[in-house]
PDB file of C-alpha atoms in Angstrom:
ATOM      1  CA  PRO A1119     -15.670-201.053 -43.415  1.00  0.00           C
ATOM      2  CA  TRP A1120     -12.267-199.794 -42.218  1.00  0.00           C
ATOM      3  CA  LEU A1121     -10.512-201.338 -45.199  1.00  0.00           C
ATOM      4  CA  ALA A1122     -13.050-199.796 -47.572  1.00  0.00           C
ATOM      5  CA  ALA A1123     -12.646-196.399 -45.887  1.00  0.00           C
ATOM      6  CA  GLY A1124      -8.854-196.692 -46.180  1.00  0.00           C
ATOM      7  CA  LEU A1125      -9.078-197.585 -49.863  1.00  0.00           C
ATOM      8  CA  LEU A1126     -11.482-194.730 -50.513  1.00  0.00           C
ATOM      9  CA  LEU A1127      -9.186-192.281 -48.723  1.00  0.00           C
ATOM     10  CA  HIS A1128      -6.209-193.542 -50.742  1.00  0.00           C
ATOM     11  CA  LEU A1129      -8.099-193.172 -54.035  1.00  0.00           C
ATOM     12  CA  LEU A1130      -9.294-189.689 -53.086  1.00  0.00           C
ATOM     13  CA  CYS A1131      -5.772-188.548 -52.169  1.00  0.00           C
ATOM     14  CA  GLN A1132      -4.375-190.055 -55.365  1.00  0.00           C
ATOM     15  CA  TRP A1133      -7.078-188.362 -57.451  1.00  0.00           C
ATOM     16  CA  ILE A1134      -6.480-184.962 -55.820  1.00  0.00           C
ATOM     17  CA  PHE A1135      -2.726-185.280 -56.359  1.00  0.00           C
ATOM     18  CA  THR A1136      -3.139-186.288 -60.010  1.00  0.00           C
ATOM     19  CA  VAL A1137      -5.555-183.456 -60.776  1.00  0.00           C
ATOM     20  CA  ARG A1138      -3.267-180.908 -59.083  1.00  0.00           C
ATOM     21  CA  VAL A1139      -0.229-182.105 -61.043  1.00  0.00           C
ATOM     22  CA  HIS A1140      -2.123-181.975 -64.332  1.00  0.00           C
ATOM     23  CA  LEU A1141      -3.480-178.496 -63.630  1.00  0.00           C
ATOM     24  CA  ASP A1142       0.025-177.336 -62.735  1.00  0.00           C
ATOM     25  CA  ARG A1143       1.370-178.717 -66.032  1.00  0.00           C
ATOM     26  CA  ILE A1144      -1.445-177.069 -68.011  1.00  0.00           C
ATOM     27  CA  ARG A1145      -0.441-173.681 -66.599  1.00  0.00           C
ATOM     28  CA  THR A1146       3.042-174.073 -68.127  1.00  0.00           C
ATOM     29  CA  ILE A1147       1.721-174.516 -71.675  1.00  0.00           C
ATOM     30  CA  PRO A1148       2.214-171.277 -73.629  1.00  0.00           C
ATOM     31  CA  GLU A1149      -1.019-169.416 -74.391  1.00  0.00           C
ATOM     32  CA  ARG A1150      -3.045-171.760 -72.172  1.00  0.00           C
ATOM     33  CA  GLY A1151      -4.104-170.958 -68.683  1.00  0.00           C
ATOM     34  CA  SER A1152      -5.766-173.270 -66.247  1.00  0.00           C
ATOM     35  CA  LYS A1153      -9.478-173.655 -66.721  1.00  0.00           C
ATOM     36  CA  PRO A1154     -11.015-174.204 -63.289  1.00  0.00           C
ATOM     37  CA  TRP A1155     -14.508-173.987 -64.791  1.00  0.00           C
ATOM     38  CA  LEU A1156     -13.735-177.121 -66.800  1.00  0.00           C
ATOM     39  CA  LEU A1157     -12.955-178.986 -63.592  1.00  0.00           C
ATOM     40  CA  LEU A1158     -16.230-177.759 -62.080  1.00  0.00           C
ATOM     41  CA  ILE A1159     -18.078-179.236 -65.061  1.00  0.00           C
ATOM     42  CA  LEU A1160     -16.158-182.513 -65.237  1.00  0.00           C
ATOM     43  CA  MET A1161     -16.357-183.399 -61.532  1.00  0.00           C
ATOM     44  CA  PRO A1162     -20.179-183.573 -61.311  1.00  0.00           C
ATOM     45  CA  LEU A1163     -20.320-185.189 -64.760  1.00  0.00           C
ATOM     46  CA  ALA A1164     -17.989-187.963 -63.555  1.00  0.00           C
ATOM     47  CA  GLY A1165     -20.173-188.405 -60.470  1.00  0.00           C
ATOM     48  CA  VAL A1166     -23.353-188.686 -62.549  1.00  0.00           C
ATOM     49  CA  ILE A1167     -21.713-191.214 -64.894  1.00  0.00           C
ATOM     50  CA  GLY A1168     -20.527-193.219 -61.895  1.00  0.00           C
ATOM     51  CA  PHE A1169     -23.986-193.149 -60.305  1.00  0.00           C
ATOM     52  CA  PHE A1170     -25.816-194.273 -63.433  1.00  0.00           C
ATOM     53  CA  ALA A1171     -23.145-196.838 -64.327  1.00  0.00           C
ATOM     54  CA  LEU A1172     -24.524-199.003 -61.550  1.00  0.00           C
ATOM     55  CA  LYS A1173     -27.915-198.988 -63.242  1.00  0.00           C
ATOM     56  CA  LEU A1174     -26.677-200.029 -66.697  1.00  0.00           C
ATOM     57  CA  PRO A1175     -27.462-203.553 -67.867  1.00  0.00           C
ATOM     58  CA  PHE A1176     -24.810-206.247 -68.068  1.00  0.00           C
ATOM     59  CA  TYR A1177     -22.936-206.614 -71.346  1.00  0.00           C
ATOM     60  CA  ALA A1178     -20.779-209.642 -72.189  1.00  0.00           C
ATOM     61  CA  GLU A1179     -21.078-210.764 -68.552  1.00  0.00           C
ATOM     62  CA  LEU A1180     -19.714-207.386 -67.381  1.00  0.00           C
ATOM     63  CA  SER A1181     -21.663-204.984 -65.176  1.00  0.00           C
ATOM     64  CA  GLY A1182     -22.394-201.506 -66.522  1.00  0.00           C
ATOM     65  CA  GLY A1183     -19.777-200.032 -64.205  1.00  0.00           C
ATOM     66  CA  GLU A1184     -17.196-202.516 -65.426  1.00  0.00           C
ATOM     67  CA  VAL A1185     -17.984-201.640 -69.065  1.00  0.00           C
ATOM     68  CA  ILE A1186     -17.496-197.938 -68.328  1.00  0.00           C
ATOM     69  CA  TYR A1187     -14.277-198.631 -66.420  1.00  0.00           C
ATOM     70  CA  ARG A1188     -12.901-200.840 -69.188  1.00  0.00           C
ATOM     71  CA  SER A1189     -13.921-198.245 -71.805  1.00  0.00           C
ATOM     72  CA  PHE A1190     -12.031-195.589 -69.854  1.00  0.00           C
ATOM     73  CA  MET A1191      -8.972-197.834 -69.532  1.00  0.00           C
ATOM     74  CA  SER A1192      -9.182-198.635 -73.234  1.00  0.00           C
ATOM     75  CA  ALA A1193      -9.252-194.947 -74.133  1.00  0.00           C
ATOM     76  CA  TYR A1194      -6.474-194.238 -71.645  1.00  0.00           C
ATOM     77  CA  GLY A1195      -4.340-196.992 -73.167  1.00  0.00           C
ATOM     78  CA  LEU A1196      -5.018-195.834 -76.710  1.00  0.00           C
ATOM     79  CA  VAL A1197      -5.361-192.051 -76.808  1.00  0.00           C
ATOM     80  CA  PHE A1198      -2.629-190.870 -74.431  1.00  0.00           C
ATOM     81  CA  PRO A1199       0.221-193.087 -75.676  1.00  0.00           C
ATOM     82  CA  THR A1200      -0.766-192.298 -79.267  1.00  0.00           C
ATOM     83  CA  TYR A1201      -0.756-188.589 -78.479  1.00  0.00           C
ATOM     84  CA  MET A1202       2.702-188.866 -76.924  1.00  0.00           C
ATOM     85  CA  LEU A1203       4.034-190.796 -79.913  1.00  0.00           C
ATOM     86  CA  TYR A1204       2.565-188.586 -82.635  1.00  0.00           C
ATOM     87  CA  ARG A1205       2.536-185.130 -81.055  1.00  0.00           C
ATOM     88  CA  VAL A1206       5.631-185.285 -78.824  1.00  0.00           C
ATOM     89  CA  VAL A1207       8.070-187.825 -80.243  1.00  0.00           C
ATOM     90  CA  LEU A1208       7.378-187.347 -83.952  1.00  0.00           C
ATOM     91  CA  ALA A1209       6.727-183.603 -83.675  1.00  0.00           C
ATOM     92  CA  GLY A1210      10.090-183.310 -81.896  1.00  0.00           C
ATOM     93  CA  ARG A1211      11.661-184.785 -85.014  1.00  0.00           C
ATOM     94  CA  GLY A1212      10.003-182.208 -87.257  1.00  0.00           C
ATOM     95  CA  LYS A1213       7.160-184.465 -88.381  1.00  0.00           C
ATOM     96  CA  SER A1214       4.287-182.365 -87.056  1.00  0.00           C
ATOM     97  CA  SER A1215       2.610-181.162 -90.268  1.00  0.00           C
ATOM     98  CA  LEU A1216       0.522-184.315 -90.738  1.00  0.00           C
ATOM     99  CA  SER A1217       0.782-185.820 -87.270  1.00  0.00           C
ATOM    100  CA  LEU A1218      -2.532-184.549 -85.880  1.00  0.00           C
ATOM    101  CA  PRO A1219      -4.784-185.862 -88.694  1.00  0.00           C
ATOM    102  CA  MET A1220      -2.775-189.092 -88.862  1.00  0.00           C
ATOM    103  CA  MET A1221      -3.044-189.471 -85.078  1.00  0.00           C
ATOM    104  CA  TRP A1222      -6.855-189.195 -85.088  1.00  0.00           C
ATOM    105  CA  MET A1223      -7.132-191.495 -88.091  1.00  0.00           C
ATOM    106  CA  ALA A1224      -4.961-194.128 -86.383  1.00  0.00           C
ATOM    107  CA  ILE A1225      -7.002-193.825 -83.171  1.00  0.00           C
ATOM    108  CA  ALA A1226     -10.274-194.189 -85.081  1.00  0.00           C
ATOM    109  CA  LEU A1227      -8.992-197.279 -86.907  1.00  0.00           C
ATOM    110  CA  ALA A1228      -7.629-198.849 -83.708  1.00  0.00           C
ATOM    111  CA  MET A1229     -10.760-198.245 -81.583  1.00  0.00           C
ATOM    112  CA  PRO A1230     -12.650-201.383 -82.686  1.00  0.00           C
ATOM    113  CA  PHE A1231      -9.617-203.509 -81.827  1.00  0.00           C
ATOM    114  CA  PHE A1232      -9.420-201.916 -78.382  1.00  0.00           C
ATOM    115  CA  TRP A1233     -13.139-202.607 -77.900  1.00  0.00           C
ATOM    116  CA  LEU A1234     -12.529-206.256 -78.703  1.00  0.00           C
ATOM    117  CA  GLY A1235      -9.516-206.337 -76.398  1.00  0.00           C
ATOM    118  CA  PHE A1236     -10.969-204.560 -73.375  1.00  0.00           C
ATOM    119  CA  ILE A1237     -14.736-205.091 -73.507  1.00  0.00           C
ATOM    120  CA  GLU A1238     -14.995-208.410 -75.324  1.00  0.00           C
ATOM    121  CA  ARG A1239     -11.871-209.616 -73.432  1.00  0.00           C
ATOM    122  CA  GLN A1240     -10.161-210.906 -76.544  1.00  0.00           C
ATOM    123  CA  THR A1241      -6.788-209.355 -75.735  1.00  0.00           C
ATOM    124  CA  ILE A1242      -5.098-210.687 -78.865  1.00  0.00           C
ATOM    125  CA  TRP A1243      -6.951-207.937 -80.773  1.00  0.00           C
ATOM    126  CA  LEU A1244      -4.882-205.297 -78.962  1.00  0.00           C
ATOM    127  CA  VAL A1245      -1.887-206.369 -81.068  1.00  0.00           C
ATOM    128  CA  PRO A1246      -3.321-205.284 -84.455  1.00  0.00           C
ATOM    129  CA  GLY A1247      -4.769-202.183 -82.770  1.00  0.00           C
ATOM    130  CA  MET A1248      -1.323-201.117 -81.608  1.00  0.00           C
ATOM    131  CA  GLY A1249       0.039-202.217 -84.987  1.00  0.00           C
ATOM    132  CA  LEU A1250      -2.154-199.602 -86.677  1.00  0.00           C
ATOM    133  CA  ILE A1251      -0.864-196.933 -84.301  1.00  0.00           C
ATOM    134  CA  MET A1252       2.727-197.937 -85.034  1.00  0.00           C
ATOM    135  CA  LEU A1253       2.100-198.133 -88.789  1.00  0.00           C
ATOM    136  CA  GLY A1254       0.898-194.531 -88.831  1.00  0.00           C
ATOM    137  CA  ALA A1255       3.940-193.468 -86.826  1.00  0.00           C
ATOM    138  CA  VAL A1256       6.290-195.269 -89.209  1.00  0.00           C
ATOM    139  CA  ILE A1257       4.615-193.625 -92.204  1.00  0.00           C
ATOM    140  CA  LEU A1258       5.108-190.212 -90.606  1.00  0.00           C
ATOM    141  CA  PHE A1259       8.670-191.026 -89.599  1.00  0.00           C
ATOM    142  CA  VAL A1260       9.831-192.048 -93.089  1.00  0.00           C
ATOM    143  CA  LYS A1261       7.899-189.307 -94.900  1.00  0.00           C
ATOM    144  CA  ARG A1262      10.415-186.724 -95.996  1.00  0.00           C
ATOM    145  CA  PRO A1263       9.340-183.084 -95.899  1.00  0.00           C
ATOM    146  CA  LYS A1264       9.389-181.452 -99.319  1.00  0.00           C
ATOM    147  CA  SER A1265      12.305-179.124 -99.696  1.00  0.00           C
ATOM    148  CA  ILE A1266      11.757-175.726-101.271  1.00  0.00           C
ATOM    149  CA  GLU A1267      14.062-175.218-104.190  1.00  0.00           C
ATOM    150  CA  GLY A1268      14.328-171.806-105.679  1.00  0.00           C
TER     151      GLY A1268
END
């Protein structure tokens, strides 16, 4: 019980720190303030999902909680790096006009591969999933903006 209490305390402190850092960063975005009401909605929602995850049936020899955790990790490993690549790296190079639609299209195409990799535990499928993300980035990178000639 002491080890479990220590782990729980560590996770709680890590969660509080992470949320505080993210909220602090959100405040620095121009024309965006922090939205504490969003946190008040998301916290109980996360608790409800966690509670009911224990009651979900097994899938592919994984408990319901494990499926939710792996789905979260899959989304975390797909959406955030893709966002950074398309909206930060490529937008910083002046490639932002098509990057948002291309980003969501690449994510949508890669999602089944991430399902196979994380939920079905066939990790080889993560390679073509990331390949689709990189292909979209390469297309945006080599696309030349049309110059206006007058």
